[in-house]
């Protein structure tokens, strides 16, 4: 039952997502692509690109899009896909929301506790590994092109390297990188001779 | 009346900030502290710390906190739905269109250019987080072990997070005990 699976999957992702948007992307990638096979690596990468370019937190964006696509891929119609999208994006919010309310109800003021600090420090380190794992599973021939030294592979590698350099070193807004990638892709692959 | 402006404010922040997460902080702060005066600057900082240390989506946790402070549980629900509404609507529209368009050649070509950029954008936070999490030679085994367990042993990140919480808690308790006389 796709709807129950979507609900449970995104409930779980919401509960264990420490460390912001990219950690959530990594969790969604692991569940949705590697575990459930609701979409391919390429589809997931495209969804991330679209979610980056639209307003709103990337976690909600990707959850909505994933819910929609998973239900369509399971062979249902568009109204049901909209329900799947709503279900996925709302279930990701349930547990954090409940925990926040619980925290406010139980504690009148937040106490700084050494154990909590250590937990956060360990979690921050774990999140690095989780995001790195997602990056590894996205470094595929589907996303970069094949064979090696083909036009697509060389273009992809250049775009990849330039994005890392400019976004990490020069702190360029990721939106510019996406804009350049889209334009380069549109020009190079439309005008290059077909292999 | 406050419910409407609570919903409206978070709707606006959710609808206008591209890039998500921390890109929203300045806009959110302006709205809550300066424009509406619902919370003080100090409260804003406190809520930020809480919202970041809880699981989930940062802006959604901020909405829950502010909504709860102003109008209790109902306010929290209104603010939460406010910040989620615009992104959900946008993405539904895009999803409906994108599923029709992905057979057109130029669209596929643009995405072929976008894909390596997206992968790079996911690699970058690995480096930036390594700096902010104070990665050293002594603790780099934690992210490395996480990476290997997920990629090679196919262990779900969910279990690794659960283990990290348990391990961090025990380690912290140990340190507490040692420092107390």
XYZ file of C-alpha atoms in Angstrom:
376
model
C 0.000 0.000 0.000
C 1.837 3.055 -1.337
C 0.045 5.621 0.874
C 0.819 3.852 4.138
C 4.438 3.380 3.042
C 4.741 7.067 2.127
C 3.283 8.082 5.490
C 5.599 5.838 7.527
C 8.690 6.676 5.458
C 8.279 10.439 5.765
C 7.242 10.218 9.416
C 10.548 8.452 10.052
C 12.571 10.917 7.970
C 11.087 13.857 9.910
C 11.936 12.223 13.223
C 15.609 11.589 12.505
C 16.441 14.659 10.434
C 19.039 16.582 12.403
C 21.212 18.994 10.486
C 19.111 20.832 7.956
C 18.051 20.561 4.332
C 20.953 18.606 2.869
C 20.817 15.977 5.609
C 17.126 15.572 4.822
C 17.917 15.166 1.111
C 20.340 12.419 2.046
C 17.728 10.629 4.159
C 15.084 10.917 1.434
C 17.544 9.654 -1.199
C 18.386 6.622 0.918
C 14.746 5.705 1.574
C 13.141 6.650 -1.720
C 15.790 5.643 -4.280
C 17.899 2.966 -2.590
C 15.290 1.260 -0.421
C 11.841 1.635 -1.990
C 12.862 2.272 -5.602
C 10.054 4.813 -6.025
C 12.244 6.742 -8.446
C 15.585 6.461 -10.227
C 18.762 8.318 -9.257
C 18.260 10.620 -12.234
C 14.669 11.436 -11.295
C 15.761 12.218 -7.754
C 18.546 14.512 -8.984
C 16.059 16.354 -11.223
C 13.671 16.799 -8.301
C 16.447 18.289 -6.174
C 17.284 20.716 -8.998
C 13.641 21.834 -9.240
C 13.294 22.098 -5.442
C 16.396 24.268 -5.221
C 14.946 26.700 -7.726
C 11.510 27.033 -6.132
C 10.778 28.934 -2.914
C 10.406 27.150 0.383
C 12.452 24.784 2.512
C 14.039 22.123 0.324
C 12.860 19.347 2.673
C 9.177 20.174 2.176
C 9.697 20.689 -1.560
C 11.365 17.314 -2.074
C 8.828 15.529 0.152
C 5.917 16.982 -1.853
C 7.482 16.097 -5.190
C 8.454 12.611 -4.026
C 4.938 11.886 -2.789
C 3.500 12.953 -6.134
C 5.983 10.970 -8.233
C 5.801 7.820 -6.109
C 2.017 7.627 -6.446
C 2.147 8.318 -10.229
C 4.821 5.620 -10.640
C 2.602 3.181 -8.733
C 0.027 3.661 -11.499
C -2.542 5.919 -9.822
C -4.164 9.045 -11.333
C -3.316 12.705 -10.706
C -5.863 13.487 -7.918
C -4.495 10.562 -5.899
C -0.960 11.760 -6.642
C -1.879 15.150 -5.149
C -3.098 13.323 -2.032
C 0.210 11.437 -1.910
C 2.107 14.728 -2.161
C 0.113 16.270 0.693
C 0.496 13.119 2.772
C 4.281 13.019 2.334
C 4.845 16.710 3.078
C 2.581 16.740 6.139
C 3.850 13.486 7.657
C 7.407 14.799 7.566
C 6.250 17.615 9.900
C 4.317 15.561 12.473
C 7.037 14.276 14.803
C 9.164 17.452 14.941
C 5.974 19.431 15.588
C 4.935 17.129 18.447
C 8.423 17.222 19.944
C 8.503 21.025 19.846
C 5.119 21.238 21.609
C 6.206 18.640 24.148
C 9.370 20.611 24.841
C 7.421 23.825 25.398
C 4.855 22.059 27.563
C 7.355 20.240 29.766
C 10.131 22.776 30.076
C 9.321 26.331 30.981
C 12.823 27.301 29.960
C 15.382 25.338 27.998
C 18.115 24.027 30.223
C 21.613 23.696 28.907
C 22.635 20.173 29.672
C 26.057 18.751 28.915
C 24.631 15.449 27.612
C 22.433 17.271 25.098
C 25.463 19.249 23.914
C 27.454 16.051 23.396
C 24.551 14.438 21.537
C 24.374 17.453 19.193
C 28.152 17.360 18.629
C 28.027 13.647 17.721
C 24.977 14.165 15.501
C 26.692 16.971 13.592
C 29.567 14.593 12.817
C 27.194 11.801 11.788
C 25.332 14.118 9.422
C 28.579 14.726 7.473
C 28.800 10.992 6.780
C 25.106 10.735 5.877
C 25.372 13.555 3.315
C 28.625 12.125 1.936
C 26.876 8.767 1.442
C 24.064 10.437 -0.501
C 26.621 12.263 -2.650
C 28.307 8.909 -3.368
C 25.089 7.286 -4.525
C 24.367 10.245 -6.819
C 27.810 10.091 -8.487
C 26.570 7.696 -11.148
C 26.886 7.297 -14.905
C 23.206 8.259 -15.190
C 23.983 11.700 -13.811
C 27.370 12.183 -15.498
C 27.064 10.344 -18.803
C 28.879 7.427 -20.297
C 31.339 6.365 -21.673
C 34.246 8.174 -20.055
C 35.600 10.957 -22.311
C 32.252 11.304 -24.089
C 30.956 14.841 -24.565
C 28.416 14.463 -21.753
C 30.943 13.049 -19.310
C 33.462 15.845 -19.908
C 30.812 18.579 -19.722
C 29.371 17.063 -16.539
C 32.751 16.756 -14.851
C 33.602 20.378 -15.685
C 30.231 21.609 -14.367
C 30.678 19.496 -11.218
C 34.193 20.835 -10.531
C 33.273 24.458 -11.258
C 30.208 24.272 -8.988
C 32.272 22.931 -6.083
C 34.915 25.611 -6.615
C 32.535 28.556 -6.872
C 29.921 27.533 -4.293
C 32.388 26.300 -1.680
C 35.396 28.575 -2.198
C 33.791 31.733 -3.548
C 30.457 31.325 -1.686
C 28.483 31.933 -4.869
C 24.711 31.469 -4.509
C 23.828 27.902 -5.665
C 21.083 29.364 -7.850
C 23.740 30.843 -10.174
C 25.379 27.433 -10.482
C 22.024 25.882 -11.422
C 21.356 28.648 -13.949
C 24.740 28.129 -15.607
C 24.304 24.333 -15.579
C 20.900 24.608 -17.240
C 22.124 27.007 -19.927
C 25.280 24.988 -20.645
C 23.258 21.766 -20.856
C 20.626 23.339 -23.112
C 23.272 24.747 -25.496
C 25.853 21.957 -25.552
C 23.498 19.011 -25.961
C 21.139 20.754 -28.388
C 23.835 21.898 -30.803
C 26.387 19.107 -30.451
C 26.274 16.417 -33.153
C 24.536 13.286 -31.951
C 27.013 10.476 -31.246
C -7.471 38.139 13.687
C -4.039 37.138 14.869
C -4.468 33.672 13.344
C -4.777 35.274 9.909
C -1.676 37.419 10.227
C 0.198 34.480 11.796
C -0.683 32.303 8.790
C -0.022 35.166 6.374
C 3.384 35.997 7.793
C 4.699 32.454 7.612
C 3.060 31.980 4.222
C 4.956 35.027 2.964
C 8.302 33.852 4.316
C 7.721 30.355 2.892
C 6.692 31.730 -0.492
C 9.468 34.245 -1.018
C 12.665 32.613 0.170
C 14.491 30.537 -2.416
C 17.186 28.156 -1.233
C 15.439 27.249 2.000
C 16.694 26.791 5.528
C 19.121 29.380 6.710
C 18.510 31.705 3.771
C 15.207 32.428 5.521
C 16.622 33.721 8.791
C 16.943 37.424 7.850
C 13.435 37.589 6.348
C 11.943 35.705 9.274
C 13.686 37.892 11.820
C 12.523 41.057 10.077
C 8.898 39.876 10.072
C 8.712 38.509 13.612
C 10.921 40.928 15.526
C 10.789 44.222 13.646
C 7.627 44.200 11.562
C 5.141 42.569 13.957
C 7.054 42.790 17.223
C 5.696 39.385 18.260
C 8.961 38.305 19.876
C 12.135 40.036 21.015
C 15.496 39.594 19.358
C 16.644 37.494 22.320
C 13.613 35.208 22.058
C 14.312 34.840 18.352
C 17.849 33.641 19.092
C 16.560 31.239 21.763
C 13.973 29.779 19.411
C 16.637 29.405 16.743
C 18.782 27.297 19.063
C 15.792 25.095 19.980
C 14.590 24.805 16.358
C 18.053 23.757 15.227
C 18.560 21.151 17.920
C 15.193 19.477 17.311
C 14.736 17.112 14.369
C 12.800 18.249 11.322
C 12.771 21.349 9.150
C 14.205 24.531 10.641
C 11.550 26.985 9.448
C 8.743 24.608 10.426
C 10.158 24.335 13.943
C 10.453 28.134 14.151
C 6.817 28.447 13.049
C 5.746 25.939 15.711
C 7.633 27.823 18.428
C 6.345 31.286 17.494
C 2.783 30.070 16.895
C 2.763 28.322 20.270
C 4.099 31.387 22.045
C 1.412 33.643 20.566
C -1.681 31.417 20.453
C -0.922 28.024 22.005
C -1.278 24.721 20.185
C -3.791 26.086 17.677
C -1.449 28.950 16.853
C 1.377 26.480 16.344
C -0.702 24.495 13.841
C -1.745 27.660 11.967
C 1.845 28.935 11.711
C 3.150 25.507 10.676
C 0.575 25.142 7.893
C 1.303 28.724 6.852
C 4.977 28.065 6.226
C 4.314 24.761 4.433
C 1.392 25.899 2.244
C 3.194 27.940 -0.424
C 6.007 25.425 -1.107
C 3.477 22.585 -1.363
C 1.319 24.513 -3.856
C 4.337 25.583 -5.943
C 5.748 22.063 -6.113
C 2.369 20.515 -6.974
C 2.044 22.893 -9.941
C 5.606 22.168 -11.053
C 5.187 18.416 -10.606
C 2.005 18.428 -12.689
C 3.742 20.340 -15.497
C 7.115 18.570 -15.277
C 5.576 15.141 -15.705
C 4.206 16.327 -19.083
C 7.370 18.099 -20.220
C 10.117 15.572 -19.630
C 9.772 14.054 -23.089
C 10.804 17.280 -24.837
C 14.434 17.218 -26.007
C 15.474 20.685 -24.800
C 14.071 20.017 -21.303
C 16.076 16.805 -21.087
C 19.196 18.675 -22.281
C 18.793 21.333 -19.614
C 18.445 18.647 -16.949
C 21.553 16.875 -18.261
C 23.389 20.111 -17.432
C 21.680 20.533 -14.072
C 22.425 17.048 -12.716
C 26.200 17.358 -12.134
C 25.574 20.783 -10.552
C 23.077 19.248 -8.100
C 25.511 16.486 -7.141
C 28.185 19.135 -6.533
C 25.753 21.129 -4.390
C 25.308 18.042 -2.200
C 29.099 17.542 -1.956
C 29.737 21.138 -0.804
C 27.917 20.892 2.581
C 30.123 17.882 3.418
C 33.092 20.272 3.432
C 31.362 23.240 5.037
C 29.835 21.073 7.785
C 33.218 19.472 8.410
C 34.456 22.922 9.389
C 31.477 23.916 11.546
C 31.313 20.526 13.312
C 34.981 20.875 14.372
C 36.183 17.798 12.520
C 39.597 16.625 13.780
C 41.816 13.551 13.311
C 40.404 12.197 16.582
C 36.718 12.346 15.663
C 36.797 11.883 11.889
C 36.083 8.179 12.402
C 32.446 9.081 13.137
C 31.577 10.497 9.680
C 33.835 7.911 7.992
C 32.184 4.999 9.790
C 28.754 6.485 8.976
C 29.672 6.733 5.286
C 31.015 3.160 5.108
C 28.086 1.667 7.034
C 25.594 3.298 4.665
C 27.429 2.736 1.366
C 29.003 -0.683 1.954
C 26.786 -2.347 4.569
C 23.516 -0.700 3.413
C 22.603 0.226 6.967
C 19.829 2.819 7.093
C 20.885 6.331 8.196
C 17.879 6.156 10.533
C 19.631 3.576 12.724
C 22.885 5.495 12.626
C 21.147 8.622 13.910
C 19.485 6.598 16.684
C 22.864 5.089 17.614
C 24.505 8.538 17.538
C 21.894 9.919 19.949
C 22.360 6.986 22.347
C 26.149 7.091 22.084
C 26.352 10.865 22.503
C 24.058 10.739 25.509
C 26.099 8.033 27.268
C 29.374 9.795 26.460
C 27.992 13.102 27.780
C 26.713 11.443 30.959
C 30.146 9.916 31.486
C 31.799 13.323 31.131
C 29.277 14.872 33.534
C 30.005 12.235 36.159
C 33.757 12.696 35.862
C 33.576 16.469 36.290
C 31.276 16.374 39.323
C 33.084 15.791 42.641
